[in-house]
mmCIF file of C-alpha atoms in Angstrom:
data_model
loop_
_atom_site.group_PDB
_atom_site.id
_atom_site.type_symbol
_atom_site.label_atom_id
_atom_site.label_comp_id
_atom_site.label_asym_id
_atom_site.label_seq_id
_atom_site.Cartn_x
_atom_site.Cartn_y
_atom_site.Cartn_z
ATOM 1 C CA PHE G 288 0.000 0.000 0.000
ATOM 2 C CA TYR G 289 2.642 2.498 1.041
ATOM 3 C CA SER G 290 4.821 1.469 -1.910
ATOM 4 C CA PHE G 291 2.129 2.793 -4.244
ATOM 5 C CA TRP G 292 1.943 6.124 -2.412
ATOM 6 C CA ILE G 293 5.748 6.428 -2.435
ATOM 7 C CA LEU G 294 5.632 5.896 -6.195
ATOM 8 C CA VAL G 295 3.045 8.689 -6.451
ATOM 9 C CA VAL G 296 5.362 11.009 -4.490
ATOM 10 C CA VAL G 297 8.216 10.248 -6.887
ATOM 11 C CA CYS G 298 5.978 10.928 -9.886
ATOM 12 C CA LEU G 299 4.736 14.235 -8.478
ATOM 13 C CA THR G 300 8.253 15.311 -7.553
ATOM 14 C CA THR G 301 9.538 14.705 -11.076
ATOM 15 C CA ALA G 302 6.430 16.059 -12.846
ATOM 16 C CA ASN G 303 8.006 19.329 -13.978
ATOM 17 C CA TYR G 304 8.919 20.770 -17.354
ATOM 18 C CA PRO G 305 12.027 22.635 -18.559
ATOM 19 C CA GLY G 306 11.690 26.349 -19.046
ATOM 20 C CA THR G 307 13.954 29.216 -20.054
ATOM 21 C CA LYS G 308 14.797 32.316 -18.091
ATOM 22 C CA PRO G 309 16.818 35.306 -19.368
ATOM 23 C CA VAL G 310 19.692 36.288 -17.086
ATOM 24 C CA ARG G 311 21.836 39.435 -17.267
ATOM 25 C CA PRO G 312 25.353 38.904 -15.905
ATOM 26 C CA PHE G 313 25.692 42.552 -14.858
ATOM 27 C CA THR G 314 22.604 44.333 -13.677
ATOM 28 C CA SER G 315 24.179 47.172 -11.715
ATOM 29 C CA ASP G 316 24.089 50.615 -13.384
ATOM 30 C CA ALA G 317 27.476 51.470 -11.921
ATOM 31 C CA VAL G 318 29.081 48.475 -13.645
ATOM 32 C CA LEU G 319 27.456 49.343 -16.965
ATOM 33 C CA ASP G 320 28.536 53.014 -16.732
ATOM 34 C CA ALA G 321 32.095 51.974 -15.909
ATOM 35 C CA ALA G 322 32.166 49.634 -18.895
ATOM 36 C CA GLN G 323 30.930 52.406 -21.180
ATOM 37 C CA ALA G 324 33.519 54.849 -19.847
ATOM 38 C CA MET G 325 36.366 52.392 -20.264
ATOM 39 C CA ALA G 326 35.238 51.588 -23.789
ATOM 40 C CA ASN G 327 35.271 55.281 -24.735
ATOM 41 C CA LYS G 328 38.679 55.863 -23.233
ATOM 42 C CA SER G 329 41.578 55.400 -25.584
ATOM 43 C CA SER G 330 45.176 54.851 -24.558
ATOM 44 C CA GLU G 331 47.688 53.561 -27.089
ATOM 45 C CA SER G 332 50.419 53.148 -24.479
ATOM 46 C CA ASP G 333 48.422 50.802 -22.285
ATOM 47 C CA LYS G 334 48.000 47.449 -23.994
ATOM 48 C CA THR G 335 45.388 46.250 -21.514
ATOM 49 C CA LEU G 336 43.131 49.215 -22.156
ATOM 50 C CA THR G 337 43.607 48.837 -25.869
ATOM 51 C CA GLU G 338 42.410 45.234 -25.750
ATOM 52 C CA PHE G 339 39.561 46.223 -23.502
ATOM 53 C CA ASN G 340 38.427 48.889 -25.975
ATOM 54 C CA ASN G 341 37.870 46.135 -28.492
ATOM 55 C CA ILE G 342 35.307 44.507 -26.209
ATOM 56 C CA SER G 343 31.781 45.493 -27.047
ATOM 57 C CA VAL G 344 29.667 47.067 -24.400
ATOM 58 C CA ALA G 345 26.932 44.703 -25.527
ATOM 59 C CA SER G 346 28.779 41.860 -23.800
ATOM 60 C CA PHE G 347 28.026 43.581 -20.499
ATOM 61 C CA THR G 348 24.463 44.501 -21.279
ATOM 62 C CA GLY G 349 23.489 41.264 -23.041
ATOM 63 C CA THR G 350 21.469 38.400 -21.573
ATOM 64 C CA PHE G 351 21.973 34.656 -21.288
ATOM 65 C CA THR G 352 19.333 31.919 -21.393
ATOM 66 C CA LEU G 353 19.094 29.797 -18.245
ATOM 67 C CA VAL G 354 17.233 26.479 -18.336
ATOM 68 C CA GLU G 355 15.278 25.723 -15.174
ATOM 69 C CA PHE G 356 12.648 23.125 -14.258
ATOM 70 C CA ALA G 357 9.356 24.512 -12.984
ATOM 71 C CA ASP G 358 6.332 22.765 -11.514
ATOM 72 C CA ALA G 359 3.114 22.863 -13.438
ATOM 73 C CA THR G 360 0.087 24.456 -11.825
ATOM 74 C CA TRP G 361 -1.787 21.173 -11.600
ATOM 75 C CA VAL G 362 1.100 19.602 -9.654
ATOM 76 C CA ARG G 363 0.648 22.098 -6.803
ATOM 77 C CA TYR G 364 -3.011 21.154 -6.454
ATOM 78 C CA MET G 365 -2.228 17.460 -6.793
ATOM 79 C CA TRP G 366 -0.063 17.618 -3.653
ATOM 80 C CA TRP G 367 -3.156 18.594 -1.653
ATOM 81 C CA VAL G 368 -5.211 15.895 -3.343
ATOM 82 C CA TYR G 369 -2.443 13.417 -2.571
ATOM 83 C CA LEU G 370 -2.295 14.360 1.117
ATOM 84 C CA ILE G 371 -6.061 14.149 1.601
ATOM 85 C CA GLY G 372 -6.277 10.942 -0.423
ATOM 86 C CA LEU G 373 -3.482 9.276 1.537
ATOM 87 C CA VAL G 374 -5.001 10.071 4.933
ATOM 88 C CA TRP G 375 -8.535 9.221 3.822
ATOM 89 C CA THR G 376 -7.517 5.916 2.229
ATOM 90 C CA SER G 377 -5.475 4.886 5.276
ATOM 91 C CA GLU G 378 -8.335 5.663 7.643
ATOM 92 C CA PHE G 379 -10.791 3.888 5.324
ATOM 93 C CA ILE G 380 -8.702 0.698 5.368
ATOM 94 C CA LEU G 381 -8.431 0.823 9.175
ATOM 95 C CA ALA G 382 -12.195 1.365 9.426
ATOM 96 C CA CYS G 383 -12.853 -1.660 7.213
ATOM 97 C CA GLN G 384 -10.566 -3.781 9.394
ATOM 98 C CA GLN G 385 -12.386 -2.713 12.552
ATOM 99 C CA MET G 386 -15.727 -3.309 10.861
ATOM 100 C CA VAL G 387 -14.819 -6.867 9.876
ATOM 101 C CA ILE G 388 -13.568 -7.722 13.368
ATOM 102 C CA ALA G 389 -16.613 -6.141 15.013
ATOM 103 C CA GLY G 390 -18.962 -7.949 12.634
ATOM 104 C CA ALA G 391 -17.343 -11.328 13.272
ATOM 105 C CA VAL G 392 -17.393 -10.876 17.059
ATOM 106 C CA ALA G 393 -20.986 -9.606 17.088
ATOM 107 C CA ARG G 394 -22.134 -12.510 14.916
ATOM 108 C CA TRP G 395 -20.440 -14.965 17.257
ATOM 109 C CA TYR G 396 -21.960 -13.334 20.334
ATOM 110 C CA PHE G 397 -25.559 -13.073 19.153
ATOM 111 C CA ASN G 398 -25.665 -16.443 17.380
ATOM 112 C CA LYS G 399 -28.007 -18.402 19.635
ATOM 113 C CA ASP G 400 -27.681 -21.901 18.224
ATOM 114 C CA LYS G 401 -23.878 -21.712 18.010
ATOM 115 C CA VAL G 402 -24.058 -23.932 14.914
ATOM 116 C CA ASP G 403 -23.454 -21.866 11.815
ATOM 117 C CA SER G 404 -21.971 -23.165 8.594
ATOM 118 C CA LYS G 405 -21.054 -19.657 7.429
ATOM 119 C CA PRO G 406 -17.660 -18.416 8.601
ATOM 120 C CA PRO G 407 -18.183 -15.217 10.626
ATOM 121 C CA VAL G 408 -15.187 -13.429 9.115
ATOM 122 C CA TRP G 409 -16.233 -14.018 5.506
ATOM 123 C CA THR G 410 -19.803 -13.107 6.385
ATOM 124 C CA ALA G 411 -18.562 -9.836 7.888
ATOM 125 C CA TYR G 412 -16.555 -9.165 4.710
ATOM 126 C CA ARG G 413 -19.606 -9.786 2.542
ATOM 127 C CA HIS G 414 -21.816 -7.502 4.634
ATOM 128 C CA LEU G 415 -19.149 -4.800 4.581
ATOM 129 C CA ILE G 416 -18.786 -4.819 0.804
ATOM 130 C CA SER G 417 -22.516 -5.143 0.170
ATOM 131 C CA TYR G 418 -23.990 -2.680 2.662
ATOM 132 C CA HIS G 419 -21.557 -0.650 4.770
ATOM 133 C CA LEU G 420 -18.830 0.853 2.556
ATOM 134 C CA GLY G 421 -20.551 4.252 2.683
ATOM 135 C CA SER G 422 -20.558 4.239 6.483
ATOM 136 C CA MET G 423 -16.846 3.419 6.514
ATOM 137 C CA ALA G 424 -16.133 6.223 4.036
ATOM 138 C CA LEU G 425 -18.088 8.742 6.120
ATOM 139 C CA GLY G 426 -16.399 7.742 9.371
ATOM 140 C CA SER G 427 -12.930 7.899 7.819
ATOM 141 C CA LEU G 428 -13.771 11.277 6.253
ATOM 142 C CA LEU G 429 -14.491 12.743 9.694
ATOM 143 C CA ILE G 430 -11.062 11.621 10.882
ATOM 144 C CA THR G 431 -9.466 13.063 7.733
ATOM 145 C CA LEU G 432 -11.087 16.471 8.257
ATOM 146 C CA LEU G 433 -9.375 16.664 11.646
ATOM 147 C CA LYS G 434 -6.097 14.939 10.860
ATOM 148 C CA VAL G 435 -5.114 16.950 7.770
ATOM 149 C CA PRO G 436 -5.312 20.366 9.547
ATOM 150 C CA ARG G 437 -3.354 18.901 12.452
ATOM 151 C CA LEU G 438 -0.601 17.723 10.102
ATOM 152 C CA ILE G 439 -0.500 21.133 8.412
ATOM 153 C CA LEU G 440 -0.261 22.924 11.761
ATOM 154 C CA SER G 441 2.496 20.545 12.861
ATOM 155 C CA TYR G 442 4.440 21.389 9.707
ATOM 156 C CA LEU G 443 3.952 25.126 10.254
ATOM 157 C CA ALA G 444 5.007 24.821 13.902
ATOM 158 C CA THR G 445 8.209 23.114 12.773
ATOM 159 C CA LYS G 446 8.894 25.945 10.336
ATOM 160 C CA LEU G 447 8.209 28.603 12.970
ATOM 161 C CA LYS G 448 10.960 27.210 15.192
ATOM 162 C CA LYS G 449 13.495 28.824 12.865
ATOM 163 C CA TYR G 450 12.315 32.314 13.867
ATOM 164 C CA GLU G 451 13.111 33.553 17.350
ATOM 165 C CA GLN G 452 10.401 36.229 17.381
ATOM 166 C CA SER G 453 7.466 33.878 16.861
ATOM 167 C CA ASP G 454 6.925 32.472 20.362
ATOM 168 C CA ILE G 455 3.281 33.543 20.396
ATOM 169 C CA ALA G 456 2.651 31.936 17.018
ATOM 170 C CA GLN G 457 4.310 28.713 18.181
ATOM 171 C CA CYS G 458 2.207 28.670 21.347
ATOM 172 C CA ILE G 459 -1.017 29.182 19.377
ATOM 173 C CA ALA G 460 -0.040 26.501 16.867
ATOM 174 C CA LYS G 461 0.784 23.981 19.604
ATOM 175 C CA CYS G 462 -2.505 24.671 21.391
ATOM 176 C CA CYS G 463 -4.425 24.137 18.154
ATOM 177 C CA ILE G 464 -2.498 20.924 17.474
ATOM 178 C CA CYS G 465 -3.274 19.631 20.970
ATOM 179 C CA CYS G 466 -6.984 20.433 20.649
ATOM 180 C CA LEU G 467 -7.233 18.818 17.221
ATOM 181 C CA TYR G 468 -5.370 15.741 18.466
ATOM 182 C CA CYS G 469 -7.710 15.272 21.438
ATOM 183 C CA PHE G 470 -10.804 15.856 19.329
ATOM 184 C CA GLU G 471 -9.509 13.460 16.677
ATOM 185 C CA ASN G 472 -9.005 10.690 19.250
ATOM 186 C CA CYS G 473 -12.511 11.233 20.634
ATOM 187 C CA ILE G 474 -14.041 11.005 17.168
ATOM 188 C CA ARG G 475 -11.913 7.953 16.414
ATOM 189 C CA TYR G 476 -13.135 6.153 19.546
ATOM 190 C CA ILE G 477 -16.771 7.010 18.806
ATOM 191 C CA ASN G 478 -16.297 5.831 15.222
ATOM 192 C CA HIS G 479 -14.909 2.520 16.434
ATOM 193 C CA ASN G 480 -17.972 1.891 18.580
ATOM 194 C CA ALA G 481 -20.247 3.168 15.806
ATOM 195 C CA TYR G 482 -18.783 0.532 13.486
ATOM 196 C CA THR G 483 -19.702 -2.102 16.063
ATOM 197 C CA VAL G 484 -23.309 -0.861 16.195
ATOM 198 C CA VAL G 485 -23.419 -0.848 12.390
ATOM 199 C CA ALA G 486 -22.231 -4.456 12.375
ATOM 200 C CA MET G 487 -24.774 -5.489 15.030
ATOM 201 C CA GLN G 488 -27.879 -3.660 13.826
ATOM 202 C CA GLY G 489 -27.122 -2.888 10.172
ATOM 203 C CA ILE G 490 -28.094 0.792 10.458
ATOM 204 C CA ASN G 491 -26.435 3.862 8.956
ATOM 205 C CA PHE G 492 -23.383 5.551 10.409
ATOM 206 C CA CYS G 493 -25.024 8.600 12.011
ATOM 207 C CA PRO G 494 -27.725 6.671 13.951
ATOM 208 C CA ALA G 495 -25.079 4.113 14.920
ATOM 209 C CA ALA G 496 -22.767 6.839 16.259
ATOM 210 C CA SER G 497 -25.630 8.340 18.272
ATOM 211 C CA ARG G 498 -26.526 4.919 19.669
ATOM 212 C CA ALA G 499 -22.913 4.144 20.559
ATOM 213 C CA TRP G 500 -22.557 7.516 22.298
ATOM 214 C CA HIS G 501 -25.580 6.901 24.516
ATOM 215 C CA VAL G 502 -24.360 3.407 25.404
ATOM 216 C CA LEU G 503 -20.902 4.695 26.345
ATOM 217 C CA VAL G 504 -22.322 7.522 28.465
ATOM 218 C CA ASN G 505 -24.739 5.233 30.305
ATOM 219 C CA ASN G 506 -21.952 2.739 31.074
ATOM 220 C CA ALA G 507 -19.125 5.189 31.710
ATOM 221 C CA LEU G 508 -18.006 3.605 35.008
ATOM 222 C CA ARG G 509 -17.831 0.081 33.630
ATOM 223 C CA LEU G 510 -16.160 1.405 30.502
ATOM 224 C CA ALA G 511 -13.445 3.187 32.491
ATOM 225 C CA THR G 512 -12.799 0.074 34.587
ATOM 226 C CA LEU G 513 -12.613 -2.188 31.563
ATOM 227 C CA ASN G 514 -10.322 0.149 29.651
ATOM 228 C CA SER G 515 -7.967 0.575 32.609
ATOM 229 C CA VAL G 516 -7.632 -3.128 33.344
ATOM 230 C CA GLY G 517 -7.668 -4.196 29.702
ATOM 231 C CA ASP G 518 -5.105 -1.647 28.537
ATOM 232 C CA PHE G 519 -2.782 -2.588 31.398
ATOM 233 C CA ILE G 520 -2.978 -6.297 30.581
ATOM 234 C CA LEU G 521 -2.446 -5.677 26.880
ATOM 235 C CA PHE G 522 0.522 -3.429 27.643
ATOM 236 C CA LEU G 523 2.029 -6.176 29.784
ATOM 237 C CA GLY G 524 1.590 -8.556 26.866
ATOM 238 C CA LYS G 525 3.506 -6.197 24.592
ATOM 239 C CA LEU G 526 6.299 -5.868 27.144
ATOM 240 C CA ILE G 527 6.519 -9.645 27.566
ATOM 241 C CA VAL G 528 6.805 -10.170 23.819
ATOM 242 C CA MET G 529 9.437 -7.443 23.545
ATOM 243 C CA THR G 530 11.441 -8.793 26.503
ATOM 244 C CA VAL G 531 11.418 -12.402 25.320
ATOM 245 C CA THR G 532 12.385 -11.394 21.796
ATOM 246 C CA GLY G 533 15.163 -9.149 23.088
ATOM 247 C CA CYS G 534 16.572 -11.926 25.297
ATOM 248 C CA VAL G 535 16.535 -14.409 22.424
ATOM 249 C CA GLY G 536 18.191 -11.865 20.144
ATOM 250 C CA LEU G 537 20.863 -11.074 22.736
ATOM 251 C CA PHE G 538 21.563 -14.785 23.190
ATOM 252 C CA LEU G 539 22.008 -15.232 19.441
ATOM 253 C CA PHE G 540 24.190 -12.133 19.146
ATOM 254 C CA LYS G 541 26.533 -13.371 21.878
ATOM 255 C CA ARG G 542 27.094 -16.573 19.958
ATOM 256 C CA ASP G 543 28.665 -14.581 17.130
ATOM 257 C CA PRO G 544 32.385 -14.117 17.971
ATOM 258 C CA GLU G 545 32.782 -11.298 15.440
ATOM 259 C CA LEU G 546 30.147 -9.141 17.127
ATOM 260 C CA HIS G 547 31.346 -7.124 20.120
ATOM 261 C CA LEU G 548 28.615 -4.491 20.550
ATOM 262 C CA TYR G 549 25.195 -5.907 21.430
ATOM 263 C CA ALA G 550 23.279 -2.803 22.510
ATOM 264 C CA ALA G 551 22.376 -1.368 19.096
ATOM 265 C CA PRO G 552 21.147 -4.587 17.392
ATOM 266 C CA THR G 553 19.312 -5.694 20.534
ATOM 267 C CA LEU G 554 17.555 -2.325 20.725
ATOM 268 C CA VAL G 555 16.486 -2.610 17.079
ATOM 269 C CA VAL G 556 15.142 -6.116 17.699
ATOM 270 C CA CYS G 557 13.196 -4.937 20.764
ATOM 271 C CA LEU G 558 11.657 -2.001 18.907
ATOM 272 C CA PHE G 559 10.650 -4.178 15.976
ATOM 273 C CA ALA G 560 9.198 -6.806 18.340
ATOM 274 C CA TYR G 561 7.184 -4.165 20.194
ATOM 275 C CA PHE G 562 5.824 -2.799 16.918
ATOM 276 C CA VAL G 563 4.735 -6.259 15.737
ATOM 277 C CA ALA G 564 3.228 -7.056 19.149
ATOM 278 C CA HIS G 565 1.340 -3.755 19.113
ATOM 279 C CA CYS G 566 -0.146 -4.509 15.684
ATOM 280 C CA ILE G 567 -1.288 -7.992 16.729
ATOM 281 C CA ILE G 568 -2.476 -7.213 20.258
ATOM 282 C CA SER G 569 -4.456 -4.244 18.935
ATOM 283 C CA LEU G 570 -6.812 -6.834 17.442
ATOM 284 C CA TYR G 571 -7.559 -8.083 20.952
ATOM 285 C CA GLU G 572 -8.270 -4.519 22.016
ATOM 286 C CA VAL G 573 -10.857 -4.213 19.244
ATOM 287 C CA VAL G 574 -12.387 -7.542 20.307
ATOM 288 C CA ILE G 575 -12.632 -6.412 23.946
ATOM 289 C CA ASP G 576 -14.329 -3.139 23.013
ATOM 290 C CA THR G 577 -16.723 -4.964 20.693
ATOM 291 C CA LEU G 578 -17.650 -7.523 23.358
ATOM 292 C CA PHE G 579 -18.290 -4.761 25.866
ATOM 293 C CA LEU G 580 -20.667 -3.011 23.491
ATOM 294 C CA CYS G 581 -22.352 -6.319 22.648
ATOM 295 C CA VAL G 582 -22.943 -7.006 26.348
ATOM 296 C CA CYS G 583 -24.408 -3.526 26.861
ATOM 297 C CA GLU G 584 -26.713 -3.878 23.863
ATOM 298 C CA ASP G 585 -27.732 -7.374 24.931
ATOM 299 C CA GLN G 586 -28.572 -6.102 28.398
ATOM 300 C CA ASN G 587 -30.580 -3.180 27.014
ATOM 301 C CA ILE G 588 -32.527 -5.287 24.517
ATOM 302 C CA HIS G 589 -33.093 -8.599 26.334
ATOM 303 C CA GLY G 590 -32.691 -7.561 29.965
ATOM 304 C CA ASP G 591 -32.046 -10.451 32.360
ATOM 305 C CA GLU G 592 -32.758 -12.983 29.624
ATOM 306 C CA GLY G 593 -29.797 -11.940 27.535
ATOM 307 C CA LYS G 594 -26.679 -13.931 26.932
ATOM 308 C CA TRP G 595 -24.688 -11.679 29.179
ATOM 309 C CA ARG G 596 -26.242 -13.595 32.109
ATOM 310 C CA GLN G 597 -24.411 -16.729 30.969
ATOM 311 C CA SER G 598 -20.957 -15.305 31.564
ATOM 312 C CA ALA G 599 -18.787 -16.137 34.541
ATOM 313 C CA ILE G 600 -18.977 -12.534 35.747
ATOM 314 C CA ALA G 601 -22.760 -12.697 35.978
ATOM 315 C CA ASN G 602 -22.577 -16.009 37.851
ATOM 316 C CA LEU G 603 -20.104 -14.546 40.332
ATOM 317 C CA SER G 604 -22.325 -11.511 40.872
ATOM 318 C CA ALA G 605 -25.361 -13.734 41.381
ATOM 319 C CA ALA G 606 -23.507 -15.884 43.905
ATOM 320 C CA ARG G 607 -22.677 -12.827 45.963
ATOM 321 C CA ASN G 608 -26.314 -11.711 45.851
ATOM 322 C CA ASN G 609 -27.615 -15.269 46.603
ATOM 323 C CA THR G 610 -29.713 -15.328 43.428
ATOM 324 C CA HIS G 611 -30.309 -18.274 41.136
ATOM 325 C CA ILE G 612 -29.471 -18.303 37.456
ATOM 326 C CA PRO G 613 -30.857 -20.993 35.160
ATOM 327 C CA GLU G 614 -28.149 -23.354 34.032
ATOM 328 C CA GLU G 615 -27.383 -22.865 30.361
ATOM 329 C CA ALA G 616 -24.453 -23.580 28.150
ATOM 330 C CA PRO G 617 -21.973 -20.897 29.179
ATOM 331 C CA ILE G 618 -20.032 -18.821 26.697
ATOM 332 C CA ASN G 619 -16.596 -17.404 27.231
ATOM 333 C CA THR G 620 -17.229 -13.686 27.323
#
């Protein structure tokens, strides 16, 4: 994916045409007047002046043709189209990934008979392509409308660091970047839950976002607890993967007698391992958020008869309250 966009950057960078520009070697009036005066002056005794008198004044006042490459007008606009298209396409692909995972998890959760010949992942793909591409495009567009100005302000803030008298401008730019970043993350989190509602109920993006917002507000305490515990456990998983990979890499590096410095390659291995672990464990984070929203929707729709009562957490809560729950086939929620 990124190889294609790098190729587009190369094409836009080299999409210029050669042009000509006239250049005068001497543009100062003082130089031209001096040349005219020396040309008019005659001195037979001075050989240098005699040779100089033979030089035409036109050689000082003439122009040369300089070839330079200039960007076409359409290239300048295409850079903006490229930036918006890159961000929008990236966010659209991420939205489709979240939609497929949410659809598969929701189908597994709400499938009562637990016997389904259709694979949940392929079913989620089919529903996405058939019904929900517009919702994914709208959700990713909202992120793009916030991310592109933030990137532009970040670029301008970097440029303003070169000027010492622009502290106020830097402060304003950083405040705007911070506000856009926070707002972008809020919209991104709401979009993620809206995709789950779209996968569960098959409604449009705007009603799904409204529904997800009300569910999150009504279950704010449980949501904060789940996010705190879940994020901590997932972070520990990333650290464990990074540590184990770093230890294995260090052990292999020490077996090489020609290698004497282990810090740099071990650090590279640890960073790469953490990046891979983050990409994989992020899927579990999406699954956890989807299951939480499924439980909330199940509780709101079916009440005490929902499948959320079959989980081990509900059984533990009922045991503390000395209530009886009908024995059913439990599910691992």
